[in-house]
Amino acid sequence: QQQVKQSPQSLIVQKGGISIINCAYENTAFDYFPWYQQFPGKGPALLIAIRPDVSEKKEGRFTISFNKSAKQFSLHIMDSQPGDSATYFCAAGSSGSARQLTFGSGTQLTVLP
Amino acid sequence: NAGVTQTPKFQVLKTGQSMTLQCAQDMNHNSMYWYRQDPGMGLRLIYYSASEGTTDKGEVPNGYNVSRLNKREFSLRLESAAPSQTSVYFCASSATSGPPHGYTFGSGTRLTVV
């Protein structure tokens, strides 16, 4: 069974702090690692994604760090804001015909004002 | 607006009733997916369709059937609803050519089976 393990389950951060969410995967065939952000009552939305040929990708305050040898990747949210409060899902997939994604269990982030 | 449209948004069923969840995308994507979301369990794949005319089981297919009606539409049917199927259901689509793409999700259907 392909798995993506995500931690922590919940995270509380002060405004301006750094939020860090970690994921680990097992299947070495995975070659695409996206993060999704979900607000209450909405569907998940793609936030940022990385391929295994780079170790880091940054978009604004959001950074993915990728460690291929350890089969781990993480999301860092710099200068966290109350508007970042949401559930975050990591996922992993391969460039197969169906492009299935396997999702982590999610992290509920709360940023306190 | 382009995207994935799901209907209905909310539904309450009695145990044993049947219903079909509808999903349509207007992005010319080849692949479509149905996921269920339960607290603490993330998103679990029920069925997917890699292309028009094909469907395959995902992680949790029992109790569900799907139909890929055409390239745009992918429906999920519960033949005899059970309380264990109380969940939020998401449809998603993705392209299958070029570099890997993320999914585009619909806004979900919140289903309660009593």
PDB file of N, CA and C in Angstrom, chain A residues 1 9 31-32 34 36 38 41-46 51 87 89 94-106, chain B residues 31 33 35 37 40-43 45 48 50 59 90 94-108 110:
ATOM      1  N   GLN A   1       0.842  -1.186   0.000  1.00  0.00           N
ATOM      2  CA  GLN A   1       0.000   0.000   0.000  1.00  0.00           C
ATOM      3  C   GLN A   1       0.881   1.242   0.000  1.00  0.00           C
ATOM      4  N   GLN A   9      -0.452  16.520  13.115  1.00  0.00           N
ATOM      5  CA  GLN A   9      -1.870  16.526  12.772  1.00  0.00           C
ATOM      6  C   GLN A   9      -2.451  17.923  12.919  1.00  0.00           C
ATOM      7  N   ASP A  31       7.461  10.955  -8.342  1.00  0.00           N
ATOM      8  CA  ASP A  31       8.312  11.998  -8.909  1.00  0.00           C
ATOM      9  C   ASP A  31       7.620  13.348  -8.952  1.00  0.00           C
ATOM     10  N   TYR A  32       6.583  13.491  -8.152  1.00  0.00           N
ATOM     11  CA  TYR A  32       5.849  14.766  -8.123  1.00  0.00           C
ATOM     12  C   TYR A  32       5.269  14.917  -6.728  1.00  0.00           C
ATOM     13  N   PRO A  34       3.203  17.602  -4.563  1.00  0.00           N
ATOM     14  CA  PRO A  34       2.472  18.859  -4.383  1.00  0.00           C
ATOM     15  C   PRO A  34       1.971  19.038  -2.959  1.00  0.00           C
ATOM     16  N   TYR A  36      -1.326  20.946  -0.963  1.00  0.00           N
ATOM     17  CA  TYR A  36      -2.631  21.548  -1.160  1.00  0.00           C
ATOM     18  C   TYR A  36      -3.061  22.282   0.101  1.00  0.00           C
ATOM     19  N   GLN A  38      -6.497  23.831   2.026  1.00  0.00           N
ATOM     20  CA  GLN A  38      -7.952  23.714   2.034  1.00  0.00           C
ATOM     21  C   GLN A  38      -8.547  24.581   3.140  1.00  0.00           C
ATOM     22  N   GLY A  41     -15.077  24.270   4.123  1.00  0.00           N
ATOM     23  CA  GLY A  41     -16.158  24.305   3.151  1.00  0.00           C
ATOM     24  C   GLY A  41     -15.722  24.390   1.708  1.00  0.00           C
ATOM     25  N   LYS A  42     -14.430  24.324   1.470  1.00  0.00           N
ATOM     26  CA  LYS A  42     -13.902  24.416   0.104  1.00  0.00           C
ATOM     27  C   LYS A  42     -13.132  23.166  -0.260  1.00  0.00           C
ATOM     28  N   GLY A  43     -12.910  22.996  -1.555  1.00  0.00           N
ATOM     29  CA  GLY A  43     -12.053  21.910  -1.993  1.00  0.00           C
ATOM     30  C   GLY A  43     -10.594  22.282  -1.845  1.00  0.00           C
ATOM     31  N   PRO A  44      -9.707  21.276  -1.769  1.00  0.00           N
ATOM     32  CA  PRO A  44      -8.272  21.574  -1.720  1.00  0.00           C
ATOM     33  C   PRO A  44      -7.828  22.306  -2.983  1.00  0.00           C
ATOM     34  N   ALA A  45      -6.877  23.194  -2.824  1.00  0.00           N
ATOM     35  CA  ALA A  45      -6.331  23.947  -3.947  1.00  0.00           C
ATOM     36  C   ALA A  45      -4.820  23.806  -3.957  1.00  0.00           C
ATOM     37  N   LEU A  46      -4.272  23.594  -5.147  1.00  0.00           N
ATOM     38  CA  LEU A  46      -2.830  23.433  -5.274  1.00  0.00           C
ATOM     39  C   LEU A  46      -2.100  24.685  -4.801  1.00  0.00           C
ATOM     40  N   ARG A  51       9.520  18.800  -7.973  1.00  0.00           N
ATOM     41  CA  ARG A  51       9.985  17.573  -8.588  1.00  0.00           C
ATOM     42  C   ARG A  51      11.267  17.150  -7.874  1.00  0.00           C
ATOM     43  N   THR A  87      -6.281  23.793   6.409  1.00  0.00           N
ATOM     44  CA  THR A  87      -5.742  22.438   6.454  1.00  0.00           C
ATOM     45  C   THR A  87      -4.819  22.257   5.258  1.00  0.00           C
ATOM     46  N   PHE A  89      -2.437  19.609   2.998  1.00  0.00           N
ATOM     47  CA  PHE A  89      -2.205  18.222   2.626  1.00  0.00           C
ATOM     48  C   PHE A  89      -0.957  18.127   1.764  1.00  0.00           C
ATOM     49  N   SER A  94       3.221   9.870  -9.386  1.00  0.00           N
ATOM     50  CA  SER A  94       4.198   9.527 -10.418  1.00  0.00           C
ATOM     51  C   SER A  94       3.656   9.908 -11.777  1.00  0.00           C
ATOM     52  N   SER A  95       4.521   9.941 -12.750  1.00  0.00           N
ATOM     53  CA  SER A  95       4.144  10.388 -14.092  1.00  0.00           C
ATOM     54  C   SER A  95       3.525   9.279 -14.909  1.00  0.00           C
ATOM     55  N   GLY A  96       2.744   8.453 -14.250  1.00  0.00           N
ATOM     56  CA  GLY A  96       2.056   7.385 -14.952  1.00  0.00           C
ATOM     57  C   GLY A  96       0.860   7.914 -15.699  1.00  0.00           C
ATOM     58  N   SER A  97       0.162   7.021 -16.360  1.00  0.00           N
ATOM     59  CA  SER A  97      -0.928   7.457 -17.221  1.00  0.00           C
ATOM     60  C   SER A  97      -2.070   8.105 -16.448  1.00  0.00           C
ATOM     61  N   ALA A  98      -2.340   7.647 -15.251  1.00  0.00           N
ATOM     62  CA  ALA A  98      -3.467   8.189 -14.497  1.00  0.00           C
ATOM     63  C   ALA A  98      -3.073   9.322 -13.583  1.00  0.00           C
ATOM     64  N   ARG A  99      -1.774   9.476 -13.343  1.00  0.00           N
ATOM     65  CA  ARG A  99      -1.292  10.566 -12.490  1.00  0.00           C
ATOM     66  C   ARG A  99      -2.019  10.583 -11.160  1.00  0.00           C
ATOM     67  N   GLN A 100      -2.166   9.420 -10.557  1.00  0.00           N
ATOM     68  CA  GLN A 100      -2.809   9.369  -9.259  1.00  0.00           C
ATOM     69  C   GLN A 100      -1.939  10.034  -8.220  1.00  0.00           C
ATOM     70  N   LEU A 101      -2.582  10.696  -7.280  1.00  0.00           N
ATOM     71  CA  LEU A 101      -1.898  11.259  -6.139  1.00  0.00           C
ATOM     72  C   LEU A 101      -2.307  10.511  -4.882  1.00  0.00           C
ATOM     73  N   THR A 102      -1.330  10.244  -4.040  1.00  0.00           N
ATOM     74  CA  THR A 102      -1.580   9.691  -2.717  1.00  0.00           C
ATOM     75  C   THR A 102      -1.392  10.825  -1.720  1.00  0.00           C
ATOM     76  N   PHE A 103      -2.395  11.042  -0.882  1.00  0.00           N
ATOM     77  CA  PHE A 103      -2.399  12.182   0.018  1.00  0.00           C
ATOM     78  C   PHE A 103      -2.008  11.798   1.432  1.00  0.00           C
ATOM     79  N   GLY A 104      -1.353  12.738   2.120  1.00  0.00           N
ATOM     80  CA  GLY A 104      -1.158  12.611   3.549  1.00  0.00           C
ATOM     81  C   GLY A 104      -2.465  12.868   4.282  1.00  0.00           C
ATOM     82  N   SER A 105      -2.436  12.695   5.598  1.00  0.00           N
ATOM     83  CA  SER A 105      -3.648  12.773   6.402  1.00  0.00           C
ATOM     84  C   SER A 105      -4.062  14.201   6.731  1.00  0.00           C
ATOM     85  N   GLY A 106      -3.222  15.172   6.432  1.00  0.00           N
ATOM     86  CA  GLY A 106      -3.586  16.568   6.624  1.00  0.00           C
ATOM     87  C   GLY A 106      -3.070  17.155   7.929  1.00  0.00           C
TER      88      GLY A 106
ATOM     89  N   SER B  31      -8.003  12.962 -17.184  1.00  0.00           N
ATOM     90  CA  SER B  31      -8.190  12.137 -15.991  1.00  0.00           C
ATOM     91  C   SER B  31      -9.127  12.794 -14.993  1.00  0.00           C
ATOM     92  N   TYR B  33     -11.201  11.963 -10.997  1.00  0.00           N
ATOM     93  CA  TYR B  33     -11.037  11.190  -9.766  1.00  0.00           C
ATOM     94  C   TYR B  33     -12.198  11.491  -8.806  1.00  0.00           C
ATOM     95  N   TYR B  35     -12.647  11.280  -4.627  1.00  0.00           N
ATOM     96  CA  TYR B  35     -12.045  11.070  -3.323  1.00  0.00           C
ATOM     97  C   TYR B  35     -13.113  11.272  -2.245  1.00  0.00           C
ATOM     98  N   GLN B  37     -13.242  12.427   1.926  1.00  0.00           N
ATOM     99  CA  GLN B  37     -12.445  13.038   2.977  1.00  0.00           C
ATOM    100  C   GLN B  37     -13.123  12.810   4.309  1.00  0.00           C
ATOM    101  N   GLY B  40      -9.096  13.153   9.998  1.00  0.00           N
ATOM    102  CA  GLY B  40      -7.911  12.407  10.391  1.00  0.00           C
ATOM    103  C   GLY B  40      -7.435  11.379   9.386  1.00  0.00           C
ATOM    104  N   MET B  41      -8.141  11.258   8.260  1.00  0.00           N
ATOM    105  CA  MET B  41      -7.771  10.233   7.275  1.00  0.00           C
ATOM    106  C   MET B  41      -7.384  10.820   5.929  1.00  0.00           C
ATOM    107  N   GLY B  42      -7.368  12.099   5.831  1.00  0.00           N
ATOM    108  CA  GLY B  42      -6.962  12.727   4.583  1.00  0.00           C
ATOM    109  C   GLY B  42      -7.944  12.462   3.460  1.00  0.00           C
ATOM    110  N   LEU B  43      -7.424  12.398   2.268  1.00  0.00           N
ATOM    111  CA  LEU B  43      -8.236  12.152   1.076  1.00  0.00           C
ATOM    112  C   LEU B  43      -7.938  10.749   0.573  1.00  0.00           C
ATOM    113  N   LEU B  45      -8.747   7.781  -2.282  1.00  0.00           N
ATOM    114  CA  LEU B  45      -9.230   7.616  -3.651  1.00  0.00           C
ATOM    115  C   LEU B  45     -10.269   6.510  -3.726  1.00  0.00           C
ATOM    116  N   TYR B  48     -11.068   6.179 -10.145  1.00  0.00           N
ATOM    117  CA  TYR B  48     -10.531   7.170 -11.061  1.00  0.00           C
ATOM    118  C   TYR B  48     -10.754   6.722 -12.496  1.00  0.00           C
ATOM    119  N   ALA B  50      -8.702   7.301 -16.034  1.00  0.00           N
ATOM    120  CA  ALA B  50      -7.503   7.846 -16.679  1.00  0.00           C
ATOM    121  C   ALA B  50      -7.845   8.532 -18.000  1.00  0.00           C
ATOM    122  N   GLU B  59      -8.441   3.163  -3.629  1.00  0.00           N
ATOM    123  CA  GLU B  59      -8.167   2.560  -2.327  1.00  0.00           C
ATOM    124  C   GLU B  59      -9.425   2.044  -1.630  1.00  0.00           C
ATOM    125  N   PHE B  90     -15.110  14.565  -2.903  1.00  0.00           N
ATOM    126  CA  PHE B  90     -14.507  15.520  -3.827  1.00  0.00           C
ATOM    127  C   PHE B  90     -14.225  14.848  -5.159  1.00  0.00           C
ATOM    128  N   SER B  94      -7.310  16.160 -13.803  1.00  0.00           N
ATOM    129  CA  SER B  94      -5.944  16.550 -14.110  1.00  0.00           C
ATOM    130  C   SER B  94      -5.626  16.242 -15.560  1.00  0.00           C
ATOM    131  N   ALA B  95      -4.644  16.954 -16.085  1.00  0.00           N
ATOM    132  CA  ALA B  95      -4.157  16.675 -17.425  1.00  0.00           C
ATOM    133  C   ALA B  95      -3.233  15.460 -17.376  1.00  0.00           C
ATOM    134  N   THR B  96      -3.088  14.769 -18.475  1.00  0.00           N
ATOM    135  CA  THR B  96      -2.215  13.603 -18.493  1.00  0.00           C
ATOM    136  C   THR B  96      -1.176  13.685 -19.602  1.00  0.00           C
ATOM    137  N   SER B  97      -0.905  14.884 -20.067  1.00  0.00           N
ATOM    138  CA  SER B  97       0.165  15.047 -21.033  1.00  0.00           C
ATOM    139  C   SER B  97       1.085  16.138 -20.535  1.00  0.00           C
ATOM    140  N   GLY B  98       2.336  16.083 -20.940  1.00  0.00           N
ATOM    141  CA  GLY B  98       3.279  17.083 -20.481  1.00  0.00           C
ATOM    142  C   GLY B  98       3.750  16.798 -19.060  1.00  0.00           C
ATOM    143  N   PRO B  99       4.367  17.769 -18.398  1.00  0.00           N
ATOM    144  CA  PRO B  99       4.867  17.559 -17.036  1.00  0.00           C
ATOM    145  C   PRO B  99       3.729  17.252 -16.080  1.00  0.00           C
ATOM    146  N   PRO B 100       4.021  16.580 -14.965  1.00  0.00           N
ATOM    147  CA  PRO B 100       2.962  16.286 -13.992  1.00  0.00           C
ATOM    148  C   PRO B 100       2.257  17.555 -13.557  1.00  0.00           C
ATOM    149  N   HIS B 101       0.956  17.432 -13.410  1.00  0.00           N
ATOM    150  CA  HIS B 101       0.139  18.550 -12.978  1.00  0.00           C
ATOM    151  C   HIS B 101      -0.570  18.205 -11.694  1.00  0.00           C
ATOM    152  N   GLY B 102      -0.883  19.232 -10.935  1.00  0.00           N
ATOM    153  CA  GLY B 102      -1.720  19.013  -9.769  1.00  0.00           C
ATOM    154  C   GLY B 102      -3.155  18.811 -10.188  1.00  0.00           C
ATOM    155  N   TYR B 103      -3.937  18.403  -9.225  1.00  0.00           N
ATOM    156  CA  TYR B 103      -5.356  18.237  -9.461  1.00  0.00           C
ATOM    157  C   TYR B 103      -6.076  19.572  -9.308  1.00  0.00           C
ATOM    158  N   THR B 104      -7.202  19.688  -9.994  1.00  0.00           N
ATOM    159  CA  THR B 104      -8.159  20.736  -9.721  1.00  0.00           C
ATOM    160  C   THR B 104      -9.360  20.070  -9.078  1.00  0.00           C
ATOM    161  N   PHE B 105      -9.703  20.516  -7.873  1.00  0.00           N
ATOM    162  CA  PHE B 105     -10.792  19.915  -7.128  1.00  0.00           C
ATOM    163  C   PHE B 105     -12.066  20.728  -7.266  1.00  0.00           C
ATOM    164  N   GLY B 106     -13.197  20.010  -7.156  1.00  0.00           N
ATOM    165  CA  GLY B 106     -14.469  20.681  -6.996  1.00  0.00           C
ATOM    166  C   GLY B 106     -14.642  21.123  -5.555  1.00  0.00           C
ATOM    167  N   SER B 107     -15.777  21.725  -5.267  1.00  0.00           N
ATOM    168  CA  SER B 107     -16.017  22.264  -3.926  1.00  0.00           C
ATOM    169  C   SER B 107     -16.601  21.237  -2.971  1.00  0.00           C
ATOM    170  N   GLY B 108     -16.883  20.041  -3.449  1.00  0.00           N
ATOM    171  CA  GLY B 108     -17.278  18.961  -2.564  1.00  0.00           C
ATOM    172  C   GLY B 108     -18.781  18.770  -2.410  1.00  0.00           C
ATOM    173  N   ARG B 110     -21.198  17.249   0.640  1.00  0.00           N
ATOM    174  CA  ARG B 110     -21.253  16.749   2.017  1.00  0.00           C
ATOM    175  C   ARG B 110     -22.445  15.827   2.131  1.00  0.00           C
TER     176      ARG B 110
END
